[in-house]
Short mmCIF file of C-alpha atoms and ligand atoms in Angstrom, two decimals:
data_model
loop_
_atom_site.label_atom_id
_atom_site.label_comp_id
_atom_site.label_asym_id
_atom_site.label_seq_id
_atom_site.Cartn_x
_atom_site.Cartn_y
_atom_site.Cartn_z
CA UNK A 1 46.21 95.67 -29.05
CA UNK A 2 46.19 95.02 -25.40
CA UNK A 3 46.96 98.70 -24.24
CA UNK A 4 44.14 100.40 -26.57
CA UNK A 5 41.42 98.70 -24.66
CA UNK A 6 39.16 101.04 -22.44
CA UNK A 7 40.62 99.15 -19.28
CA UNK A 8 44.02 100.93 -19.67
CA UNK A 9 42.15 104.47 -19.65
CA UNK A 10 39.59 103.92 -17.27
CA UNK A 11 41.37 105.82 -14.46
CA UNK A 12 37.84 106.25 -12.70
CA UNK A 13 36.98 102.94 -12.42
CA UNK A 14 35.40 100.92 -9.66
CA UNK A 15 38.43 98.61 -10.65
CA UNK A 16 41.09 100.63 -11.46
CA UNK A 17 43.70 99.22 -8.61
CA UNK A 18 42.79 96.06 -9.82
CA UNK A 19 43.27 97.04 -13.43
CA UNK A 20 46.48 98.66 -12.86
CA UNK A 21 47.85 94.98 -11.09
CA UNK A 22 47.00 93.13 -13.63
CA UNK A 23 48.71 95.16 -16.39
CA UNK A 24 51.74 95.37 -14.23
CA UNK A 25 51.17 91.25 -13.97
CA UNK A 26 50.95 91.91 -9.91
CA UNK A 27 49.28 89.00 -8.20
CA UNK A 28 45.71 89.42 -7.56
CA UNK A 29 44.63 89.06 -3.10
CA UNK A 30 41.94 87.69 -1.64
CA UNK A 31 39.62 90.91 -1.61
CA UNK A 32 40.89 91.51 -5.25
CA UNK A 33 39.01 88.51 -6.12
CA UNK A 34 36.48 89.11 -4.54
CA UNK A 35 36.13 92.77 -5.52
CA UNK A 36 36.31 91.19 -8.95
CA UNK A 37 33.16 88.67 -8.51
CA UNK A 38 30.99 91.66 -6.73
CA UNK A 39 31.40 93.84 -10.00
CA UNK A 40 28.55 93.86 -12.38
CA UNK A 41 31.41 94.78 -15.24
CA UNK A 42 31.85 91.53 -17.22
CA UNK A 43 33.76 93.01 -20.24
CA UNK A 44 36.00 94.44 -18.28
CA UNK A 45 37.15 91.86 -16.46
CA UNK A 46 36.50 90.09 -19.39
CA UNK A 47 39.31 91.78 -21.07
CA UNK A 48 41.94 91.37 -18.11
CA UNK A 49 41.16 87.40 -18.19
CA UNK A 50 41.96 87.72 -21.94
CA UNK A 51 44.97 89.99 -21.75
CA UNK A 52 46.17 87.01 -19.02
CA UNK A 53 45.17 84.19 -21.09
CA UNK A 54 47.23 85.68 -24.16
CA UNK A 55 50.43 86.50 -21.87
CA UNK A 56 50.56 82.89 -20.85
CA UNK A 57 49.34 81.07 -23.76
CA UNK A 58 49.57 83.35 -26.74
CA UNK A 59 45.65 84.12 -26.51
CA UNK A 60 45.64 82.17 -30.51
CA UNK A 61 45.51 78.63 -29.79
CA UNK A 62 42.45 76.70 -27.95
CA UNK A 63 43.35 73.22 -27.33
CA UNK A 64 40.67 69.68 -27.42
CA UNK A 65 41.59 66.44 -27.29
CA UNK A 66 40.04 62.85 -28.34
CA UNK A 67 38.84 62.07 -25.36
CA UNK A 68 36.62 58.89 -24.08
CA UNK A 69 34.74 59.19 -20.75
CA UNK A 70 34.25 55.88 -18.68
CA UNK A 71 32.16 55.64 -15.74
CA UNK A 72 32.85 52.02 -14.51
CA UNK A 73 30.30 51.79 -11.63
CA UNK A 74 27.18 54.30 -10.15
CA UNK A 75 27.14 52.53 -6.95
CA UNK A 76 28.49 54.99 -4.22
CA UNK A 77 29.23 54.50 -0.42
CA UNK A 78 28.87 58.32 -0.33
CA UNK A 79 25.75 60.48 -0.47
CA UNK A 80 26.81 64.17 -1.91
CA UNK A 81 24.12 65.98 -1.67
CA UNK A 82 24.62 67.48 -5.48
CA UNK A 83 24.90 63.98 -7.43
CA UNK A 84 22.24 62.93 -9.39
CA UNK A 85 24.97 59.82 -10.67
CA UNK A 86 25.15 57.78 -7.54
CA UNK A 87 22.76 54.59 -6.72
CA UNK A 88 23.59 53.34 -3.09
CA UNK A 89 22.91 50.06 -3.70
CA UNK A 90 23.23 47.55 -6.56
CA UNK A 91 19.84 46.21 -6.68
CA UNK A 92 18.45 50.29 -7.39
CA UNK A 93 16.78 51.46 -10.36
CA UNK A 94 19.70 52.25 -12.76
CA UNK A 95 22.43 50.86 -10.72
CA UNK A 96 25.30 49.34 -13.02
CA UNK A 97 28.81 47.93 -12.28
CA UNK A 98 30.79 46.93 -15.40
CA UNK A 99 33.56 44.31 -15.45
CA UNK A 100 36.97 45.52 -16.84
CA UNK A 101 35.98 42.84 -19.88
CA UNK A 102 32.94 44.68 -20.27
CA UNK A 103 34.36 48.04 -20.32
CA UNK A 104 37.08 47.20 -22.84
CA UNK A 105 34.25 45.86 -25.06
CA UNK A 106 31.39 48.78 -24.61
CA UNK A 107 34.02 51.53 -25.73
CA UNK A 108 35.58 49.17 -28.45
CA UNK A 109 33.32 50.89 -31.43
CA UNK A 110 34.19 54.39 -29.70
CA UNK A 111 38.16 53.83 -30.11
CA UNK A 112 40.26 54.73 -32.64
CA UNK A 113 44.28 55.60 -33.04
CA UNK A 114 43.81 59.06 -32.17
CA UNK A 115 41.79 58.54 -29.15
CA UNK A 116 44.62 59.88 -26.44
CA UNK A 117 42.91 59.71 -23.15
CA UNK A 118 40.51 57.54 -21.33
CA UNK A 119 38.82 59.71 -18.37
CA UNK A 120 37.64 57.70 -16.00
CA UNK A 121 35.63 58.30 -12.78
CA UNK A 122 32.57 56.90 -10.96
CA UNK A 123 31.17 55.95 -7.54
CA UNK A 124 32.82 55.01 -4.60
CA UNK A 125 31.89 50.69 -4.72
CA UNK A 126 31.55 49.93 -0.61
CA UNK A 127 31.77 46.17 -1.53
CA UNK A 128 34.40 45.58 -4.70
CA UNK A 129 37.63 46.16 -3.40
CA UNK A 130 40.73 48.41 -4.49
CA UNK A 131 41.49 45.31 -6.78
CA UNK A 132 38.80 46.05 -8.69
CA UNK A 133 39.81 49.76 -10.17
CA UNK A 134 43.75 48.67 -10.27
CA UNK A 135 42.35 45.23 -12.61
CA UNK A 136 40.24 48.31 -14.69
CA UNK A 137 43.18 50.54 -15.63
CA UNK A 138 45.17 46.97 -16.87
CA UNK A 139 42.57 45.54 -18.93
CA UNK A 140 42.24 49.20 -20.62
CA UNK A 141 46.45 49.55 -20.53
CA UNK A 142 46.73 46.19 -22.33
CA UNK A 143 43.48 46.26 -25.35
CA UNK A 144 44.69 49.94 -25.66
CA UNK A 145 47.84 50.50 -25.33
CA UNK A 146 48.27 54.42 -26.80
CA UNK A 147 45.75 55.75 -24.68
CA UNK A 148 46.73 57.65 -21.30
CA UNK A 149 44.66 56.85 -18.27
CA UNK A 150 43.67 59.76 -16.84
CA UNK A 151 41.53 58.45 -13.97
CA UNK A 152 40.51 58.17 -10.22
CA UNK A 153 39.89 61.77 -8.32
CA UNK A 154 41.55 62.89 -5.07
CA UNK A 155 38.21 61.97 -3.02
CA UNK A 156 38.49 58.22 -4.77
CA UNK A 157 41.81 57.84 -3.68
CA UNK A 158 41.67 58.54 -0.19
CA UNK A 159 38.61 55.95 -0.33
CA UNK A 160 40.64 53.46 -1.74
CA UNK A 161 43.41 54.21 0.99
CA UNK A 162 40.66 53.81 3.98
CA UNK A 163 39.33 50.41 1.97
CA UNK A 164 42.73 49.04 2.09
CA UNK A 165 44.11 50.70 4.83
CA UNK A 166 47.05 51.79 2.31
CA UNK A 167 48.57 55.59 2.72
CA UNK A 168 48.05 57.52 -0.35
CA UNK A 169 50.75 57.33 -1.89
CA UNK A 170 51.04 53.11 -1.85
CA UNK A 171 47.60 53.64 -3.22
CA UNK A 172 49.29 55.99 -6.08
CA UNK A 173 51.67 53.88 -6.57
CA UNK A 174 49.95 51.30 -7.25
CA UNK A 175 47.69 53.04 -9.90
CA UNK A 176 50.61 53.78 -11.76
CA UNK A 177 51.79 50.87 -11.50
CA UNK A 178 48.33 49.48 -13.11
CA UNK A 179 48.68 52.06 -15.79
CA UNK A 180 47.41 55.27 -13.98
CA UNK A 181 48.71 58.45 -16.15
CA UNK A 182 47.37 61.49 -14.33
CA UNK A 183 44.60 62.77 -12.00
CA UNK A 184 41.27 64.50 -13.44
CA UNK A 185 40.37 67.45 -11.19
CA UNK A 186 36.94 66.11 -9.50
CA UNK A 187 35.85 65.84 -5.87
CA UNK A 188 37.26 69.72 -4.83
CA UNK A 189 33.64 71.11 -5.38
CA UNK A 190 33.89 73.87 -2.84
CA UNK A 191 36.45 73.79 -0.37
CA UNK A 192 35.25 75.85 2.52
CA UNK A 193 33.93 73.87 5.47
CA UNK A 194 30.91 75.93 5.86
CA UNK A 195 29.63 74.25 2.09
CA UNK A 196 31.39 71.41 1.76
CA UNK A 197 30.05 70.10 5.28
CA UNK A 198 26.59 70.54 3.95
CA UNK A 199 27.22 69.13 0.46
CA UNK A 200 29.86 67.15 0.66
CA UNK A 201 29.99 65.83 4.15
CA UNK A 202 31.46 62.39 3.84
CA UNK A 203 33.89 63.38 1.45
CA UNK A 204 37.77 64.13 1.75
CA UNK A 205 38.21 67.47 3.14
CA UNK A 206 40.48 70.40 1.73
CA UNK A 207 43.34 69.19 3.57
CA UNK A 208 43.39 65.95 2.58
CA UNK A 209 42.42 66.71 -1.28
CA UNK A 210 45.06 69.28 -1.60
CA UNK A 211 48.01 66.76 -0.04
CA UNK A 212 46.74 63.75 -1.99
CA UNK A 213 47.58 66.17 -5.33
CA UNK A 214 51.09 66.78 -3.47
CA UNK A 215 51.79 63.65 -3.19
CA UNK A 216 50.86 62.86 -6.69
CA UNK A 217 52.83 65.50 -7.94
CA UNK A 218 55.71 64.30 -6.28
CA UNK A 219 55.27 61.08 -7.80
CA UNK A 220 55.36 62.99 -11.00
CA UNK A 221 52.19 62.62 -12.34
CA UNK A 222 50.17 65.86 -13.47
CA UNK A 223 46.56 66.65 -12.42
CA UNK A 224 43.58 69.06 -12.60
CA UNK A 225 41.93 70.84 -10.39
CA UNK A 226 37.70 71.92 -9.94
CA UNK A 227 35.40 74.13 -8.41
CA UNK A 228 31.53 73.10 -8.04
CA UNK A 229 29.96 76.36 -8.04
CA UNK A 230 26.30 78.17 -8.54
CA UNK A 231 24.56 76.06 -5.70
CA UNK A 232 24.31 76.90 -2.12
CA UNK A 233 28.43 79.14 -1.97
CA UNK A 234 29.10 82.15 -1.83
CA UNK A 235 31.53 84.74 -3.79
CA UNK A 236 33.76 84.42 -0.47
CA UNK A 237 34.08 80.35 -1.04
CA UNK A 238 34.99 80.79 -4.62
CA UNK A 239 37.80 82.98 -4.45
CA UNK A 240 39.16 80.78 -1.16
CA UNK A 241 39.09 77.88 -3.11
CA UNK A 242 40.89 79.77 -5.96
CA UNK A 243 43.91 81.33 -3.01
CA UNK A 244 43.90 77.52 -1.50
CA UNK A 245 44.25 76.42 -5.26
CA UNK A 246 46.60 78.56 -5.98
CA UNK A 247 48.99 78.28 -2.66
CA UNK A 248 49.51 74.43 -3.34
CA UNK A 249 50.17 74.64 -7.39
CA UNK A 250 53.07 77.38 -5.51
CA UNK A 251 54.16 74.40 -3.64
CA UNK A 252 53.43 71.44 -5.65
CA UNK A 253 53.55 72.54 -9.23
CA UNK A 254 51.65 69.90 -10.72
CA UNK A 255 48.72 71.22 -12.00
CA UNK A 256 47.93 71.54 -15.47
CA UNK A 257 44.64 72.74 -15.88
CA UNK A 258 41.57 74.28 -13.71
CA UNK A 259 37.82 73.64 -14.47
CA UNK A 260 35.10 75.30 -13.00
CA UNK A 261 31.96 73.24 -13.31
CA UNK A 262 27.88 74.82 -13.77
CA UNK A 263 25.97 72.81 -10.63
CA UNK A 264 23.28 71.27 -12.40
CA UNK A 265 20.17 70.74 -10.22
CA UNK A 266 17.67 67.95 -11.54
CA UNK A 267 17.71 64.45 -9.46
CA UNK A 268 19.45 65.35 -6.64
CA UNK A 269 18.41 66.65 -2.72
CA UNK A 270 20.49 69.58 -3.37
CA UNK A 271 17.88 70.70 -6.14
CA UNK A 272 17.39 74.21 -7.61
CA UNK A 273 17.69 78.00 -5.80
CA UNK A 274 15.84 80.87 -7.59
CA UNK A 275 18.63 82.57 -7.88
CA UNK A 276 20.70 79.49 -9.58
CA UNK A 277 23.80 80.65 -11.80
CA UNK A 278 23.67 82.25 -15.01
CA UNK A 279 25.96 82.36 -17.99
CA UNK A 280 26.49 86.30 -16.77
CA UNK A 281 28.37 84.33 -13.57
CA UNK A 282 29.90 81.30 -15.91
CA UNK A 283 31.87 84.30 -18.19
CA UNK A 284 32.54 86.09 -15.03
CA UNK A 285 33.74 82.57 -13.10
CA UNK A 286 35.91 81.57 -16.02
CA UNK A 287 37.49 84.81 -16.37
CA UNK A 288 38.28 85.22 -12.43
CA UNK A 289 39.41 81.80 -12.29
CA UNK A 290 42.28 82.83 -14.95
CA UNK A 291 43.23 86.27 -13.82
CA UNK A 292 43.59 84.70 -9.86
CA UNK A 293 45.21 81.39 -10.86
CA UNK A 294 48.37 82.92 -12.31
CA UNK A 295 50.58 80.05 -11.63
CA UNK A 296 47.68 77.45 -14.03
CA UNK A 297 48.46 76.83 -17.10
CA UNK A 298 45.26 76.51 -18.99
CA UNK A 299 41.79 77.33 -17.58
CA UNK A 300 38.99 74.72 -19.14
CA UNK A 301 35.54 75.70 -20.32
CA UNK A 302 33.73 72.03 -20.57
CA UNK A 303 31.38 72.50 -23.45
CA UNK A 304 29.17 69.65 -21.47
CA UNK A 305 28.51 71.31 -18.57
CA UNK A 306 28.31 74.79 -20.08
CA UNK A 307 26.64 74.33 -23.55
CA UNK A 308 28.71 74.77 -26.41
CA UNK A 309 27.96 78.30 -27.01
CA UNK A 310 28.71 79.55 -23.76
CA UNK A 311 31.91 77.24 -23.73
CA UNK A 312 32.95 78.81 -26.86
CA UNK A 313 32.30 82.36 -25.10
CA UNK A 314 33.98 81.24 -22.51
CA UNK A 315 37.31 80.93 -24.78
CA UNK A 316 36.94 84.79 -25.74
CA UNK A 317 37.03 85.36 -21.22
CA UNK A 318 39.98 83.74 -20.53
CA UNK A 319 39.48 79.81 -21.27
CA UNK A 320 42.31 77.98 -23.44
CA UNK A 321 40.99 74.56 -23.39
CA UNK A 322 37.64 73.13 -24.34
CA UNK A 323 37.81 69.15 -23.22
CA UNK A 324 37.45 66.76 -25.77
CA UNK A 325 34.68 64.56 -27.88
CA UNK A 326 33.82 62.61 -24.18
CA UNK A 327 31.28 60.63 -26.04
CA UNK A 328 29.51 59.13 -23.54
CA UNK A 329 28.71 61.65 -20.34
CA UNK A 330 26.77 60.26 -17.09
CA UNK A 331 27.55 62.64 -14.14
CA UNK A 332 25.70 66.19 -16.08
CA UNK A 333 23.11 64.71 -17.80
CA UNK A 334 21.93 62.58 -14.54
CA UNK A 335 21.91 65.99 -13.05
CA UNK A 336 20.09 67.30 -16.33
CA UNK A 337 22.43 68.27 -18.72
CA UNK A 338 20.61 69.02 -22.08
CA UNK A 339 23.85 68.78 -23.96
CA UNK A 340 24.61 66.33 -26.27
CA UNK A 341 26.96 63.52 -24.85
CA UNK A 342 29.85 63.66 -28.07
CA UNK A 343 30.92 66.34 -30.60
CA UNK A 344 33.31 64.95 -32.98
CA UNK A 345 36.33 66.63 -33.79
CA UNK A 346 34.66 68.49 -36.83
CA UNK A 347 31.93 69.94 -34.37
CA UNK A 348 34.90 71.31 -31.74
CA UNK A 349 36.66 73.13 -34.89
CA UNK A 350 34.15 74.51 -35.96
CA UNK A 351 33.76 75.90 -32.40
CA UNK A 352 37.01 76.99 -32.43
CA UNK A 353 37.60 78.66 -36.01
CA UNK A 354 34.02 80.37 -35.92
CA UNK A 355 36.16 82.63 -32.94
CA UNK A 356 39.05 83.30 -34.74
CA UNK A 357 41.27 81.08 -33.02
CA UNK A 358 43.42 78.32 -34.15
CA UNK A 359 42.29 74.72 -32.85
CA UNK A 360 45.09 72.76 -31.49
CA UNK A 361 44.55 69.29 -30.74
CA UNK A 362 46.86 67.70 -27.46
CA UNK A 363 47.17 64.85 -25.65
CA UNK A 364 46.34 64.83 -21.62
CA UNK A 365 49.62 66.57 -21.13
CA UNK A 366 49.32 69.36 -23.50
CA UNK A 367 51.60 67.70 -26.44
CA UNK A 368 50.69 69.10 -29.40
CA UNK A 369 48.75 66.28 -32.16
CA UNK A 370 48.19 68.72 -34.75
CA UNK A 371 47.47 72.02 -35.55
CA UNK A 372 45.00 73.02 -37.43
CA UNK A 373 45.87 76.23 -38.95
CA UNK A 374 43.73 76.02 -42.30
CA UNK A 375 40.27 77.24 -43.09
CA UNK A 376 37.53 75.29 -41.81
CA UNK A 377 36.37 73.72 -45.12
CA UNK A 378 40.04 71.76 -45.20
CA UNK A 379 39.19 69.48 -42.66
CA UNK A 380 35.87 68.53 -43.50
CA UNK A 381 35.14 64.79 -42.99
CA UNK A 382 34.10 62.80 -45.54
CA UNK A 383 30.19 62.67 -44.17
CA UNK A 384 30.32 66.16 -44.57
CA UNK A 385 31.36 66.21 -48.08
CA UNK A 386 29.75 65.68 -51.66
CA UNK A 387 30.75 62.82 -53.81
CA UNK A 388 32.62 65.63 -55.92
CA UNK A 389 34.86 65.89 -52.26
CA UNK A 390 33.19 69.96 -51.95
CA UNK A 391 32.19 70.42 -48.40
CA UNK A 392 28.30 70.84 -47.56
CA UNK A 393 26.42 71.66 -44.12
CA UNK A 394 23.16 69.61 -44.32
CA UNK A 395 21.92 70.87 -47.68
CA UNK A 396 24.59 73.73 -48.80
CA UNK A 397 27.73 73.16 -50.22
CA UNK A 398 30.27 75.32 -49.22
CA UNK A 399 33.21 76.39 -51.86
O1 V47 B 1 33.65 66.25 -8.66
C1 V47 B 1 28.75 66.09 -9.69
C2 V47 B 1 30.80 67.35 -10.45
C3 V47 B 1 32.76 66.33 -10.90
C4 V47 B 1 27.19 67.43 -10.33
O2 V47 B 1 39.96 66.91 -14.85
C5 V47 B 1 28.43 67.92 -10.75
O3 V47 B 1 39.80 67.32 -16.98
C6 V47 B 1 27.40 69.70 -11.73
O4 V47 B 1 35.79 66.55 -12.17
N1 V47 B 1 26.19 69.31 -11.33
C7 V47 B 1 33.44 65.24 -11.71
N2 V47 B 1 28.54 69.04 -11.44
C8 V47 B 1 33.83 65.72 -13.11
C9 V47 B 1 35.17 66.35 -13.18
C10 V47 B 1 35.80 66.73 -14.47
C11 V47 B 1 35.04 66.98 -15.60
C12 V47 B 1 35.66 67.31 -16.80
C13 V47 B 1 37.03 67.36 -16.89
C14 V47 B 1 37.79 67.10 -15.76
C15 V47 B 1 39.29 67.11 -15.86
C16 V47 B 1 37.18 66.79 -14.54
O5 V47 B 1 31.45 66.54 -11.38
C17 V47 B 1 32.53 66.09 -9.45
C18 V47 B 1 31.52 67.16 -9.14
O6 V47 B 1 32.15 68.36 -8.84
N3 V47 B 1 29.36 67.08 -10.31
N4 V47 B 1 27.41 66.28 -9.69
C19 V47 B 1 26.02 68.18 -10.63
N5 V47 B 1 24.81 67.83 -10.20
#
């Protein structure tokens, strides 16, 4: 299939070098990448992200999981000039800290035996103490056992190594000790000092965010990795980010799966540009982001940030992975998300099958739960059924 698209043919092309590498499975430089983002020709590269994505995954399968956001505190010591989620103080309007009691008890209702992974990120507390986010992960490691922690960014860390005065890797240690499974991929926004010093200032720099996923990966755990893009960068920032991405997964290994996140604007003193992103630069983001990052496994399009119908396009430009059911989302829709907060696993089938692709659900380290290789109508909930067990969508039943 792959060698009857136009892209093999297109000996004229504005991107025909580029074309050529990628067919011969060369590794894509700097300028490539950016050559790539300053082309207007999203189907093309469109089609080398999926050409890439089926070479290293089999292009069939898109993976979810059963996933459960927690967000234990808002209150932040820093003051990134994108969040809309932090409150620097307790006593501000909407400024929460939750116990570890209280956050085994708020997701209670939300956690079942399939539930694999508790995400869990939040503010950077200047008063509670390291002790606090080690007695968090135990509390959720002993009412729920099953359920990897995947928690605590690279930025959080480092903060919890200058509260203690810890190196990182006692800090690690010590997470994992408490229960810690793996790293989410937050905090890298853009790397470039040029941005990040502007909207990031107080925040772990490239150096130090790329060694603290060394070290982690040393320690064996897995991570992620981000990008924050479609605010104040430029194409140059993105595709460094990518090649710095890129050069320590060559020496480090560990990472399983990169994200590029929408910048959402509302409630924040970064606020909105005219020319703010469009899904034309999402497509175009996801599917650079897989062609460059040839030593990822799996390139995530987060149906929260980028809608669900964009995140499922996303899946047909290179994307493999979708996240999970989240079911309760804080960082986005502070920022103005208009997504919903949960889609239950019915809802991220659906997704899935109405592409053509086969829905696999995993666990945070890409173990296969279940495949899910019948038609849709087989796995149909109960709510979405009549009493005579036929499957209906709101009014219509379905046979
Ligand atoms: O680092 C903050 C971003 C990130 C805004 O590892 C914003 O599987 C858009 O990293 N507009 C945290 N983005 C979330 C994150 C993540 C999400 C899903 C999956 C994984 C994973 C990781 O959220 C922050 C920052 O880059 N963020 N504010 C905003 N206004």
């Amino acid at each position: 299939m792959l060698e009857t698209l136009p892209i093999s043919t297109t000996q004229s092309h504005e991107l025909s070098d580029i074309i050529a590498k990628v067919l011969a499975g060369e590794r894509l430089s700097y300028d490539d990448g950016l050559r790539l983002y300053q082309s207007h020709d999203l189907l093309t590269i469109g089609q080398l992200a999926d050409l890439v994505n089926t070479r290293m995954n089999g292009g069939e399968y898109v993976y979810f999981n059963q996933n459960r956001h927690i967000n234990p505190t808002n209150v932040c010591a820093f003051h990134c000039n994108f969040c809309s989620f932090a409150r620097f103080t307790e006593d501000a309007p909407g400024a929460y800290t939750w116990t570890p009691d209280q956050i085994v008890e708020r997701i209670r209702p939300d956690v079942h035996p399939r539930v694999t992974e508790f995400h869990i990120v939040g503010g950077l507390h200047p008063v509670l103490g390291f002790e606090y986010y080690e007695d968090v992960l135990r509390a959720l490691k002993k009412a729920y056992p099953w359920v990897h922690l995947k928690a605590f960014t690279a930025v959080e860390i480092d903060f919890f190594a200058q509260l203690t005065g810890l190196d990182q890797e006692t800090v690690l240690q010590r997470l994992i000790d408490a229960g810690l499974g793996s790293m989410p991929g937050g905090g890298a926004e853009i790397f470039h000092p040029e941005v990040r010093n502007k909207i990031c200032p107080e925040k772990a720099d490239a150096e130090t965010w790329l060694a603290i996923h060394g070290i982690a990966h040393r320690l064996g755990l897995r991570t992620n990795a981000t990008m924050l893009y479609g605010h104040i960068e430029r194409y140059e920032h993105r595709v460094d980010h990518l090649m710095q991405l890129r050069e320590q997964q060559d020496k480090s290994g560990g990472f399983n799966t990169f994200i590029p996140l929408r910048y959402h604007p509302e409630n924040n003193n970064l606020g909105r540009r005219l020319d703010c992103t469009t899904a034309h630069d999402t497509l175009k983001t996801i599917a650079i982001s897989r062609i460059i990052l040839d030593n990822f496994a799996h390139i995530k399009a987060y149906w929260i940030m980028l809608t669900p119908p964009i995140a499922q396009l996303a899946l047909q430009f290179g994307a493999d992975d979708i996240d999970g059911t989240v079911v309760e989302e804080k960082i986005y829709h502070d920022a103005g998300a208009t997504t919903a907060e949960q889609l239950d696993k019915f809802d991220l089938l659906r997704l899935i099958k109405a592409i053509g692709k086969t829905p696999v659900e995993r666990d945070t380290l890409y173990n296969t739960v279940e495949i899910y290789g019948q038609p849709i109508k087989d796995y149909a909930p109960e709510s979405h059924r009549t009493i005579r067990g036929e499957v209906k969508i709101a009014h219509i039943e379905l046979n």
